[in-house]
Short mmCIF file of C-alpha atoms in Angstrom, two decimals:
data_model
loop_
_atom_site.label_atom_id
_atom_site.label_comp_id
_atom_site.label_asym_id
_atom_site.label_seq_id
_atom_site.Cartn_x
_atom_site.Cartn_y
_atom_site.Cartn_z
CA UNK Y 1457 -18.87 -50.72 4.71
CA UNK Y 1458 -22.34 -49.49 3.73
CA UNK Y 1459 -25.34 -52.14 3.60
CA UNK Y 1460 -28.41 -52.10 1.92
CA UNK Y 1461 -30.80 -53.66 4.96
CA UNK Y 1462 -34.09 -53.42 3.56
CA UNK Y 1463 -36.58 -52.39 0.66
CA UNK Y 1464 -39.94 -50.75 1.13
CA UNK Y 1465 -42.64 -49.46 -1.70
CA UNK Y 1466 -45.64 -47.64 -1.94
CA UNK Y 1467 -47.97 -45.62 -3.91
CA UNK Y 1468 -46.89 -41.94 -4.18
CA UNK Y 1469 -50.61 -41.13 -4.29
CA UNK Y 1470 -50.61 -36.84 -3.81
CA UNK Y 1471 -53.80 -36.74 -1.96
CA UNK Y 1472 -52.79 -39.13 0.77
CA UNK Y 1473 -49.96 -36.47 1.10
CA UNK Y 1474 -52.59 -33.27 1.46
CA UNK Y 1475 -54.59 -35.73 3.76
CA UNK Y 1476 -51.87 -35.55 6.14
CA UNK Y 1477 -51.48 -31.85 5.84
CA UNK Y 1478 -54.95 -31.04 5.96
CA UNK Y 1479 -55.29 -33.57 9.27
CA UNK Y 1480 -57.55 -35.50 7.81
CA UNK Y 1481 -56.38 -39.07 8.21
CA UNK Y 1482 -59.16 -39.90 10.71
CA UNK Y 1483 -62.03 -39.29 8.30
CA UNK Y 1484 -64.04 -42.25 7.18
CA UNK Y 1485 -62.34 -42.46 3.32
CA UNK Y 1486 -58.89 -42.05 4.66
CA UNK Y 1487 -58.56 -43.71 7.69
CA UNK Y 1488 -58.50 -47.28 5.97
CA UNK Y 1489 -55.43 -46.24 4.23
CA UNK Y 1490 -53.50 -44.72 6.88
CA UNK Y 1491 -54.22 -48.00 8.99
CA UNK Y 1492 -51.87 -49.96 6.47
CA UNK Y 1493 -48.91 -48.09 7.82
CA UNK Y 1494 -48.96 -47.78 11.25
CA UNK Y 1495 -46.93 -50.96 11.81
CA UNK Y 1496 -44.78 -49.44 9.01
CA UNK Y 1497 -44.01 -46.37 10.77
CA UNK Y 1498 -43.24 -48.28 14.25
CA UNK Y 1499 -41.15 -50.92 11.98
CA UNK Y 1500 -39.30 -47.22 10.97
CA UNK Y 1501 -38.66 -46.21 14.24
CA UNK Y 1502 -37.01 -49.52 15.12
CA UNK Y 1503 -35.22 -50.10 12.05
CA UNK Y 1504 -33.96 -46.25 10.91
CA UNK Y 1505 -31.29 -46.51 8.79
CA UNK Y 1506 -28.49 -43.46 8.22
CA UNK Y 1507 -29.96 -42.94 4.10
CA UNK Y 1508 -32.45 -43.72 2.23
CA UNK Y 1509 -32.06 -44.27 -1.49
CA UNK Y 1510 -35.53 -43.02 -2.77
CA UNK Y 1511 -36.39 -43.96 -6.73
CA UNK Y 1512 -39.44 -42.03 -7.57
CA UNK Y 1513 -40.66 -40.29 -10.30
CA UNK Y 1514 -40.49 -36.93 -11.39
CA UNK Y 1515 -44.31 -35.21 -12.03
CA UNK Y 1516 -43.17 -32.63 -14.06
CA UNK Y 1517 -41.95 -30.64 -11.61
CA UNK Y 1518 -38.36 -30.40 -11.31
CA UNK Y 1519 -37.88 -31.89 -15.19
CA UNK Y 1520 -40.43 -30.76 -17.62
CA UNK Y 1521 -40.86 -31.20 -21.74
CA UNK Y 1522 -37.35 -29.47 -21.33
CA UNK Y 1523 -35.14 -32.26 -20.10
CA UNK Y 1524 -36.34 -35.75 -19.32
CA UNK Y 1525 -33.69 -38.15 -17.68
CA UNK Y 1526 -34.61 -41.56 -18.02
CA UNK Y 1527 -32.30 -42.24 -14.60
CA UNK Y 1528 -31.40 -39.37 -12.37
CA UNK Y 1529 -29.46 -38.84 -9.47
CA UNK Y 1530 -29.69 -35.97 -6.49
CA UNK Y 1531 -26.08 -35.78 -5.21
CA UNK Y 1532 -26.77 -32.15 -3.33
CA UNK Y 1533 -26.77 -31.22 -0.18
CA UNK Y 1534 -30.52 -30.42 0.18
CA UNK Y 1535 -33.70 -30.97 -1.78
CA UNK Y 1536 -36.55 -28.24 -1.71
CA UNK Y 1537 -40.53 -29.55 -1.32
CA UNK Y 1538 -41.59 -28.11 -4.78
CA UNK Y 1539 -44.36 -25.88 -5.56
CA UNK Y 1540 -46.79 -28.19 -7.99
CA UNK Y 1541 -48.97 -25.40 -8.22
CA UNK Y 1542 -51.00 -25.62 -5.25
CA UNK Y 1543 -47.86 -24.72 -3.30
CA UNK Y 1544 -45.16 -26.35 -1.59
CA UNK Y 1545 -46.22 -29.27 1.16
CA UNK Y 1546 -45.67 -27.81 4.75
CA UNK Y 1547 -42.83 -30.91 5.23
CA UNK Y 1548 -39.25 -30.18 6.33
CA UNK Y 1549 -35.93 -30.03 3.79
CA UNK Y 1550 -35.12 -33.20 2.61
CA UNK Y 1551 -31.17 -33.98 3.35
CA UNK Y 1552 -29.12 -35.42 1.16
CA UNK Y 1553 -25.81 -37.67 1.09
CA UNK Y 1554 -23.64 -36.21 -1.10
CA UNK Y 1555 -20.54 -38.63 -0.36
CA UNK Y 1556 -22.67 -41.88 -1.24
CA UNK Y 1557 -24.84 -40.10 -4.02
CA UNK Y 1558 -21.55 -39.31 -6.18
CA UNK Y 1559 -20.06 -42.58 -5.14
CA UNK Y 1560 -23.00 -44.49 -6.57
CA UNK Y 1561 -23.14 -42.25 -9.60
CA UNK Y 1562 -19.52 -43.14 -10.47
CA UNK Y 1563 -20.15 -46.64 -9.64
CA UNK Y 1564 -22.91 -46.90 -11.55
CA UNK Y 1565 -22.15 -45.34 -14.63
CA UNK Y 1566 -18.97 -47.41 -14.71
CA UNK Y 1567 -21.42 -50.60 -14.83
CA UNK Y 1568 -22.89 -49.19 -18.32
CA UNK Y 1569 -26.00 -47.11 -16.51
CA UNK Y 1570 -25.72 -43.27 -17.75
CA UNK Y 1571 -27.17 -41.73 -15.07
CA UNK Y 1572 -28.02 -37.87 -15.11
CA UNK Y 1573 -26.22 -35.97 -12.26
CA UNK Y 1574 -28.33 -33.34 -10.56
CA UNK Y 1575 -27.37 -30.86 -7.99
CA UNK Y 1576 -30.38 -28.50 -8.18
CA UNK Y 1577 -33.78 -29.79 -7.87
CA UNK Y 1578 -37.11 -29.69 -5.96
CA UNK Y 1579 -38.65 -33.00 -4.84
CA UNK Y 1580 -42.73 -33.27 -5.40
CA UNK Y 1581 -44.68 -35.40 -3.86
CA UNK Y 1582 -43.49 -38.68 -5.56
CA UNK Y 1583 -40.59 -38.35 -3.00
CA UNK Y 1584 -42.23 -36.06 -0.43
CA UNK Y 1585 -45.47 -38.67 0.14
CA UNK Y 1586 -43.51 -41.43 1.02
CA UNK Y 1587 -41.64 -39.77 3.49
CA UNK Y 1588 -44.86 -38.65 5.55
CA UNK Y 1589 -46.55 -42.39 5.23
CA UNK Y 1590 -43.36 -43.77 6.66
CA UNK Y 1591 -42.63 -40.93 9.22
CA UNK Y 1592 -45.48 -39.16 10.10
CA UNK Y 1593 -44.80 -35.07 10.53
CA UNK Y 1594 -41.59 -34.96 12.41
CA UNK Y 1595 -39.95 -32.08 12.38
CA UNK Y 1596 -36.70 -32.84 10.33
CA UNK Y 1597 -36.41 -36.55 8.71
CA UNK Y 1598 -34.88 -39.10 10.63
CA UNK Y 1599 -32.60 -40.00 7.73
CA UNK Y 1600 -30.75 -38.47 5.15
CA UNK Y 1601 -32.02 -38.90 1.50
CA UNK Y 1602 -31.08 -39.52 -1.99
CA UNK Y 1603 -33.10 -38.95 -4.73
CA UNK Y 1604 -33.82 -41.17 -7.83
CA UNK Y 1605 -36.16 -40.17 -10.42
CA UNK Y 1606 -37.20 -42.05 -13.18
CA UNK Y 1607 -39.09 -41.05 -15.98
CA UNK Y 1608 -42.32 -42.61 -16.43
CA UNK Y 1609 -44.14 -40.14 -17.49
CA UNK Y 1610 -42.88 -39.66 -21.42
CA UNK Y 1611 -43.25 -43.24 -22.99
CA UNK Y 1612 -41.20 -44.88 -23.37
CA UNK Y 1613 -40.41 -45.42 -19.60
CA UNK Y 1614 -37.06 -47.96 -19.28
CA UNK Y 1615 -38.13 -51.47 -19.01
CA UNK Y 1616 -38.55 -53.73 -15.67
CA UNK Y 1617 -35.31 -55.55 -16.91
CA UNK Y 1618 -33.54 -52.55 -17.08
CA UNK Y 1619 -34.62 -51.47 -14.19
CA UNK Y 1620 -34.23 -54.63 -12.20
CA UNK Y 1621 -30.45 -54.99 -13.04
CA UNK Y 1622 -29.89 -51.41 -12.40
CA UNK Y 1623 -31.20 -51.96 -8.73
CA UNK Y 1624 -28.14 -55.16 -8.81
CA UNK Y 1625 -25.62 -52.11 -10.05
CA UNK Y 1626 -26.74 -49.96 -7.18
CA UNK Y 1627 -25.98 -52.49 -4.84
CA UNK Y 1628 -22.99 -53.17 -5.87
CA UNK Y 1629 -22.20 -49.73 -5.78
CA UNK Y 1630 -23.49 -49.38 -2.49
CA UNK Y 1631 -21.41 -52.30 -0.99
CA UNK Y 1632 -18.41 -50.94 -2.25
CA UNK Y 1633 -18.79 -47.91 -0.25
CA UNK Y 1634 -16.36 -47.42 2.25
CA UNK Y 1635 -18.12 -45.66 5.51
CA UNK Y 1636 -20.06 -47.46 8.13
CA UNK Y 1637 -23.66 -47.02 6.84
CA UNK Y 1638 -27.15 -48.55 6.98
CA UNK Y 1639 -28.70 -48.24 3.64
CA UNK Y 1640 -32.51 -48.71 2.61
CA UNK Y 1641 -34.13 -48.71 -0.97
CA UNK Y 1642 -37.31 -47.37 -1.32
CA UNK Y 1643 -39.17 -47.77 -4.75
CA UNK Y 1644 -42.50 -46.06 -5.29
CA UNK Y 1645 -45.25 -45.59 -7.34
CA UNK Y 1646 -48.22 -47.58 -8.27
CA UNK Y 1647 -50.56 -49.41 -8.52
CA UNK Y 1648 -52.79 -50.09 -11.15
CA UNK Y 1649 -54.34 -46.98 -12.34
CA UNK Y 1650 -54.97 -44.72 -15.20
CA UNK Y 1651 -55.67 -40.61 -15.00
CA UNK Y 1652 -56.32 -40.30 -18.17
CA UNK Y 1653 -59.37 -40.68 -21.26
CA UNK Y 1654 -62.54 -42.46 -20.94
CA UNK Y 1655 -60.53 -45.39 -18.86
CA UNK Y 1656 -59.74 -43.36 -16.23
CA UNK Y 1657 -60.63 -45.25 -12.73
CA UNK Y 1658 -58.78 -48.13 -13.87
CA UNK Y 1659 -58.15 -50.74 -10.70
CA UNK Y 1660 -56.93 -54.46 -11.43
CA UNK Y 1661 -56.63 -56.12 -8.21
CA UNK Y 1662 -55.88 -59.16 -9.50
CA UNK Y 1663 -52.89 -57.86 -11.34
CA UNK Y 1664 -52.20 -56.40 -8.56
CA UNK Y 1665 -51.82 -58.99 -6.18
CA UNK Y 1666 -49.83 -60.97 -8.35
CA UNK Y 1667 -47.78 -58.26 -8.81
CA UNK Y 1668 -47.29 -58.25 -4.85
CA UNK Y 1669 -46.47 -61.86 -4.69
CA UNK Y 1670 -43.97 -62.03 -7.67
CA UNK Y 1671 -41.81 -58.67 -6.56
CA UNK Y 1672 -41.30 -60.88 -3.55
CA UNK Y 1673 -40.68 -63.55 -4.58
CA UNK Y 1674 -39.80 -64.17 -8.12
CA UNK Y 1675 -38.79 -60.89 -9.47
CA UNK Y 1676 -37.00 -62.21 -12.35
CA UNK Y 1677 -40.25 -63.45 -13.76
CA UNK Y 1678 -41.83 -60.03 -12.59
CA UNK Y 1679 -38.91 -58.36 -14.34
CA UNK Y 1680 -39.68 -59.70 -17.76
CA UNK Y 1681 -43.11 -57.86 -18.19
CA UNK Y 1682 -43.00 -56.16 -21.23
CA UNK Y 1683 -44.49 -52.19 -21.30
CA UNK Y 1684 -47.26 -53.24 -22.80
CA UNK Y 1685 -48.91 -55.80 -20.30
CA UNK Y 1686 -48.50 -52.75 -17.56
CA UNK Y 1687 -50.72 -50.65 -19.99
CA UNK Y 1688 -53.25 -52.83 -20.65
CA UNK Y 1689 -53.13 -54.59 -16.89
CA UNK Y 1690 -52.15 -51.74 -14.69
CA UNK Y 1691 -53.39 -48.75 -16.67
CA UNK Y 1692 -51.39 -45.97 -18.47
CA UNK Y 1693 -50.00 -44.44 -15.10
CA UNK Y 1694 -49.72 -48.07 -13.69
CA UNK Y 1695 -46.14 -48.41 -15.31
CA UNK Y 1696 -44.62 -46.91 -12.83
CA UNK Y 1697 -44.47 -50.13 -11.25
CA UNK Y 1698 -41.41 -50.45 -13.20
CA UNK Y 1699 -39.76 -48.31 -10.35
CA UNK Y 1700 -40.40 -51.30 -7.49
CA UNK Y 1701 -38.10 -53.14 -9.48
CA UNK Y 1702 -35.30 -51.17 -8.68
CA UNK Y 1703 -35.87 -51.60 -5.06
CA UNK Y 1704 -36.07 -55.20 -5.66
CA UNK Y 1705 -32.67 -55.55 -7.58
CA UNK Y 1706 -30.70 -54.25 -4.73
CA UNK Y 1707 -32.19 -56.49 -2.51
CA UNK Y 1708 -31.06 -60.03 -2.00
CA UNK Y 1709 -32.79 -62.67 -4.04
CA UNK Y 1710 -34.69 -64.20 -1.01
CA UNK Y 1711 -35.57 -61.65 1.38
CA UNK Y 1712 -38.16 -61.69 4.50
CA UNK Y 1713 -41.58 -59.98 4.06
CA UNK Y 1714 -42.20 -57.98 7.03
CA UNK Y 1715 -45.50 -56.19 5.77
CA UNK Y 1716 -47.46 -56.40 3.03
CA UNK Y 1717 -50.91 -53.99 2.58
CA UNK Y 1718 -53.27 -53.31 -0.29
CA UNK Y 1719 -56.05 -50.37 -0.20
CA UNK Y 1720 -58.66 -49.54 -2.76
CA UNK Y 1721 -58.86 -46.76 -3.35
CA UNK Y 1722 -56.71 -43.54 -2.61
CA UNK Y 1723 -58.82 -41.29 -5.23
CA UNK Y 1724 -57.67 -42.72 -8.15
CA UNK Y 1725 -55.31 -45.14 -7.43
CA UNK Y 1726 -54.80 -48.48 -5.98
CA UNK Y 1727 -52.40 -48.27 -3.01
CA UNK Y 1728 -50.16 -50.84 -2.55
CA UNK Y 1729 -46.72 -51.58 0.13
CA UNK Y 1730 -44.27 -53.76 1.09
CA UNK Y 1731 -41.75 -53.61 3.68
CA UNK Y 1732 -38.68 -56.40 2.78
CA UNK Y 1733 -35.55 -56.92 4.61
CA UNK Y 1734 -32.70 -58.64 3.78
CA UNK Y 1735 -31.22 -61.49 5.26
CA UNK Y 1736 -29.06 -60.25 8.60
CA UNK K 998 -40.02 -46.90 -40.93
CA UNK K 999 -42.87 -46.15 -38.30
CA UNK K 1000 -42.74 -47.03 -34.98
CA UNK K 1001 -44.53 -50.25 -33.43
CA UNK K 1002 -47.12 -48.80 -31.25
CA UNK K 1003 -48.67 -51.97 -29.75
CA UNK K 1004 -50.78 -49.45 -27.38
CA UNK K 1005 -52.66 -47.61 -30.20
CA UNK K 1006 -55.58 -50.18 -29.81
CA UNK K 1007 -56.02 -49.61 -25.92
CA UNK K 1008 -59.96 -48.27 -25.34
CA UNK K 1009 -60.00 -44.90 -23.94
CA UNK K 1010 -56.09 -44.49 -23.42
CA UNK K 1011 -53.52 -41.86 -24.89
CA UNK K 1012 -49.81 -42.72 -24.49
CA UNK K 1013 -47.78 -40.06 -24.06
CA UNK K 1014 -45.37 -41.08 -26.69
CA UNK K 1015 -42.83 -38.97 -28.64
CA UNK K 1016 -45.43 -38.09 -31.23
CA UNK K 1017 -48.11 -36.73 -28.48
CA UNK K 1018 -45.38 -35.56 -26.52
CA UNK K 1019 -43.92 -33.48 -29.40
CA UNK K 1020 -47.51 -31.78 -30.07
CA UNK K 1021 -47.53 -30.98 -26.66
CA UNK K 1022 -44.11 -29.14 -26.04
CA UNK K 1023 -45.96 -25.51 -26.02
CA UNK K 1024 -48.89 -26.50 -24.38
CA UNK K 1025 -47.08 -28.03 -21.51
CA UNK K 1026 -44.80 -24.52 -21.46
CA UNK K 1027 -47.48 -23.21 -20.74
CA UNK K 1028 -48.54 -25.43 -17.85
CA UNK K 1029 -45.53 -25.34 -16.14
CA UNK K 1030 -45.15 -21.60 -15.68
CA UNK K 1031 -48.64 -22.04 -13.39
CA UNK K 1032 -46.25 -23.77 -10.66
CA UNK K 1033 -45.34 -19.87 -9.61
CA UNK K 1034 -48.06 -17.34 -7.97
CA UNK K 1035 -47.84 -14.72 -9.78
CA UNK K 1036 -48.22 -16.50 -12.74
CA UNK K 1037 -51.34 -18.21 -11.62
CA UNK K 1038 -52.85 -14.59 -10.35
CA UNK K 1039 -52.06 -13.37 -14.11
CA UNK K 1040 -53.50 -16.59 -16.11
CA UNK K 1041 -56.67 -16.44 -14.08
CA UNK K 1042 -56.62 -12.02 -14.57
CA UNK K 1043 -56.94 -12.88 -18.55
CA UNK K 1044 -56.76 -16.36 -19.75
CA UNK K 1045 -56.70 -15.30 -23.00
CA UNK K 1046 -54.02 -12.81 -23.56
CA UNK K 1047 -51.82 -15.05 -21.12
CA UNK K 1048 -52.35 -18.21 -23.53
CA UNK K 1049 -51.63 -15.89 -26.24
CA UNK K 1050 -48.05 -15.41 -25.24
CA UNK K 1051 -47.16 -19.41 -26.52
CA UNK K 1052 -47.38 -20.41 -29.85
CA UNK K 1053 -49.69 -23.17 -29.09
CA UNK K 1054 -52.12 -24.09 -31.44
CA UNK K 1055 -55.61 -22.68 -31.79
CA UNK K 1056 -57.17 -26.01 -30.99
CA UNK K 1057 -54.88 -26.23 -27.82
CA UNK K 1058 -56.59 -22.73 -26.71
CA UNK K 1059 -59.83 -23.51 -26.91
CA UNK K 1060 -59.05 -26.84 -24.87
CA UNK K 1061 -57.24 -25.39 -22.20
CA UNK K 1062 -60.53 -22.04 -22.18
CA UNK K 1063 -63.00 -24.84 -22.03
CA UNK K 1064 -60.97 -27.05 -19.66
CA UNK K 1065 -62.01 -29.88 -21.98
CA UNK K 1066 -58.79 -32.18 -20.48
CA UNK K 1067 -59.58 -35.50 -22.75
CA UNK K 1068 -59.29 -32.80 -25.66
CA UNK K 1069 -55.82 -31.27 -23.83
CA UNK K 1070 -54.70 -35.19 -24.03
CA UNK K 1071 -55.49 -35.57 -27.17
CA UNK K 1072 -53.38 -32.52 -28.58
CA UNK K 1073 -50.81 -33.47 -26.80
CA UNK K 1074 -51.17 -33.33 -23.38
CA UNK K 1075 -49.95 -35.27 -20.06
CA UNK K 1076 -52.07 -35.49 -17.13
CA UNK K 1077 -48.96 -34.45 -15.27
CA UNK K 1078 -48.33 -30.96 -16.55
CA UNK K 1079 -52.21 -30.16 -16.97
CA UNK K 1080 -52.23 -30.59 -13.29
CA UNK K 1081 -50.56 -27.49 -12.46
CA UNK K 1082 -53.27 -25.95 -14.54
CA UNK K 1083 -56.54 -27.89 -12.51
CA UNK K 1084 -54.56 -27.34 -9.40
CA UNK K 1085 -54.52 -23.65 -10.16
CA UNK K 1086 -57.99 -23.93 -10.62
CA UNK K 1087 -58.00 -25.76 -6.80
CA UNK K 1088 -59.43 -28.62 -8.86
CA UNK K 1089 -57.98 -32.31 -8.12
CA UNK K 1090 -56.76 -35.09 -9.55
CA UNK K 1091 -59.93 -37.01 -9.37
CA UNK K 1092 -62.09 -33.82 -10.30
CA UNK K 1093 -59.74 -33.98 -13.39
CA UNK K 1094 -59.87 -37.52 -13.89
CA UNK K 1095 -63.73 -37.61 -13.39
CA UNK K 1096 -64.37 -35.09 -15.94
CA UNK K 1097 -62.76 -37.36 -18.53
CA UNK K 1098 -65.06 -40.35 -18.36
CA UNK K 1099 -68.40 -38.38 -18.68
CA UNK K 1100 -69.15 -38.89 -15.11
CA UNK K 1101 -69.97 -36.81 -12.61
CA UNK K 1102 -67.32 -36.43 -9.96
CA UNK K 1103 -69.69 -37.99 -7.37
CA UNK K 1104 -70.38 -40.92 -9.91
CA UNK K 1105 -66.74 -41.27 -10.69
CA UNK K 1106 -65.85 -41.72 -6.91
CA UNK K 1107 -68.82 -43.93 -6.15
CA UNK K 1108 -67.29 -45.78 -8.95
CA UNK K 1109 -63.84 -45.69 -7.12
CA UNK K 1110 -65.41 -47.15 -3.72
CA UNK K 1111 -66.65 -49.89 -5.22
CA UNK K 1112 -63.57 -50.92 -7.16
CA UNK K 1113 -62.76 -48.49 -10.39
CA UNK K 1114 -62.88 -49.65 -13.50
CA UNK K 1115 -61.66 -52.92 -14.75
CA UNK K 1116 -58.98 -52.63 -18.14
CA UNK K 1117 -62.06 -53.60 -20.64
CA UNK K 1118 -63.46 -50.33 -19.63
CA UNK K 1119 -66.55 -51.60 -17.24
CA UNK K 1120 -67.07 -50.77 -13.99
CA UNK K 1121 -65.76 -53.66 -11.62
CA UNK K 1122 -68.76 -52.92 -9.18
CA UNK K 1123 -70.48 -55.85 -10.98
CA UNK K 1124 -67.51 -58.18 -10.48
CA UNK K 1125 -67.72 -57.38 -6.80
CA UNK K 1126 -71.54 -58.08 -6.25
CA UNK K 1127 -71.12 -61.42 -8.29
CA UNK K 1128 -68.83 -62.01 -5.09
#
């Protein structure tokens, strides 16, 4: 049967992602960030699994005004880098599962979560950065993929609850698959920060932290943070924090902390990751 | 009856909630059509006429002419879309970001290196030298 083995999250930050293209993770402002993650990409290299689930977010590029699904999921065979208008990151395809993505969509949607099936899309870099901070610039991924974007962009994003016992349906659905493979959850996003009005530059560290402790270990509390405390706390963008919760749902309730980094800043952003594995 | 909107009172903060986000549709049309090259190459050729061809308002325009972004936000636009139009500019997100808060870009990072800006709106430089 498939197995959900581990949960990892990180900032989606797009600059970190044209830092690597542009071979600039040595400089002075970058290299501090890229340090958190070289024991994460060794930790990958031991520990690759056959698919990653991937939630992310969606920045306008693939959805627009047009059509925002609050849960979506990529069951195709292959995911384009996207043009955001500065054109498409010089990464490789990104492979997808189709067998396990339409198995958890029918799973899930029989547990009361509508998801929106989508066989045509371009990934940005909410999907595309993670995949170089954990991987470096191999030549194909190591793994296949399967998209999940959630819309935080368009208020009202769906709340930590709801995302929290989503990430229990996904397991579910994900142990009830029949084939032999090693699963991991990835949930991105974050931290605190704000690109937008006067209060742009917005960093709470101690929120932050907290944040960190509780998504490890005592998500149900994390879980119950209403949309509001994220905008005030974590800034307007910040509430994509929602997404780690996800991750976190699928994962067992006491899991082993393998890494844990925090970097300010990435431009705008604070940068924060985890790497959690479940019990073997 | 109205909608609760406990985040109106938020300093220096637009939500892009259904209201926003329904000003915005034509604006953010717009935006998106920048994610393709030839588009960009005929924006930048005549910003004008190409703004002309959505019915955006006249306000919305003169926003996106002046590349006044807190004014873009405040007609209804999401940091998310307008960045296909800074990025078409080869403008970043901090560039964008910067030019919000009435710094200078090099003041806004400075302000970033030493730990942003705390959710009251201050700098949290001071916090940091207090230790």
């Amino acid at each position: 049967m498939a197995k959900i083995t581990a949960g990892v999250t990180m900032s989606h930050v797009p600059a970190l992602g044209a830092a690597i293209d542009l071979g600039k993770t040595g400089d002075a402002y970058w290299a501090p960030a890229f340090k958190g993650f070289e024991l994460s990409k060794q930790w990958m290299k031991d520990n690759t699994p056959d698919v990653v689930f991937l939630v992310y977010n969606d920045h306008m590029t693939a959805f627009s005004l047009d059509i925002i699904p609050t849960f979506a999921i990529g069951c195709a065979e292959r995911f384009q880098p996207a043009d955001e208008g500065w054109g498409p990151r010089p990464v490789p395809v990104v492979e997808g599962h189709p067998e396990l993505a339409w198995h958890i969509a029918q799973s899930v949607i029989q547990q009361d979560f509508d998801l929106t099936i989508v066989n045509k899309m371009d990934v940005d870099h909410g999907l595309t950065v993670p995949l170089s901070l954990m991987c470096g610039q191999p030549k194909a991924w190591p793994f296949k993929v399967i998209p999940f974007p959630v819309n935080v962009v368009t208020y009202p994003p769906p709340s930590g609850n709801r995302c929290y016992q989503l990430g229990k349906a996904i397991r579910r659905a994900v142990d009830s698959f029949d084939g032999d493979l090693n699963v991991q959850i990835w949930g991105t996003g974050g931290m605190s920060h704000q690109l937008q009005g006067p209060r742009a530059g917005l960093i709470n560290k101690p929120f932050d932290y907290a944040f960190l402790d509780g998504i490890v270990n005592d998500p149900e509390t994390i879980a119950k943070i209403p949309h509001i405390d994220y905008v005030r706390q974590a800034g307007s963008e910040g509430i994509e924090l929602v997404m780690w919760l996800i991750m976190r749902g699928a994962l067992d309730a006491k899991v082993k902390q393998i890494h844990r980094f925090h970097h300010v800043p990435t431009s705008n952003t604070a940068l924060g990751h985890l790497i959690l594995e479940n019990p073997r | 009856m109205a909608l609760e909107k406990p985040y109106a009172d938020v300093p220096g903060t637009t939500i892009f909630d259904s209201d926003q986000a329904r000003k915005g549709y034509h604006l953010s049309c717009f935006c998106m059509t920048l994610m393709k090259a030839e588009n960009r190459d005929r924006f930048h050729a005549n910003e004008r006429a190409y703004l002309d061809e959505w019915p955006m308002t006249e306000e919305q325009k003169q926003a996106v002419l002046a590349r006044d972004y807190n004014q873009m936000i405040w007609l209804g636009g999401n940091i998310y879309f307008l960045a296909k139009l800074f990025a078409s500019d080869g403008k970043s997100f901090q560039y964008a970001a910067a030019s919000m808060t009435g710094m200078s870009q090099e003041e806004y990072a400075n302000m970033m290196l030493n730990g942003g800006r705390s959710p009251d709106g201050q700098p949290n430089e001071g916090v940091k030298n207090r230790g």
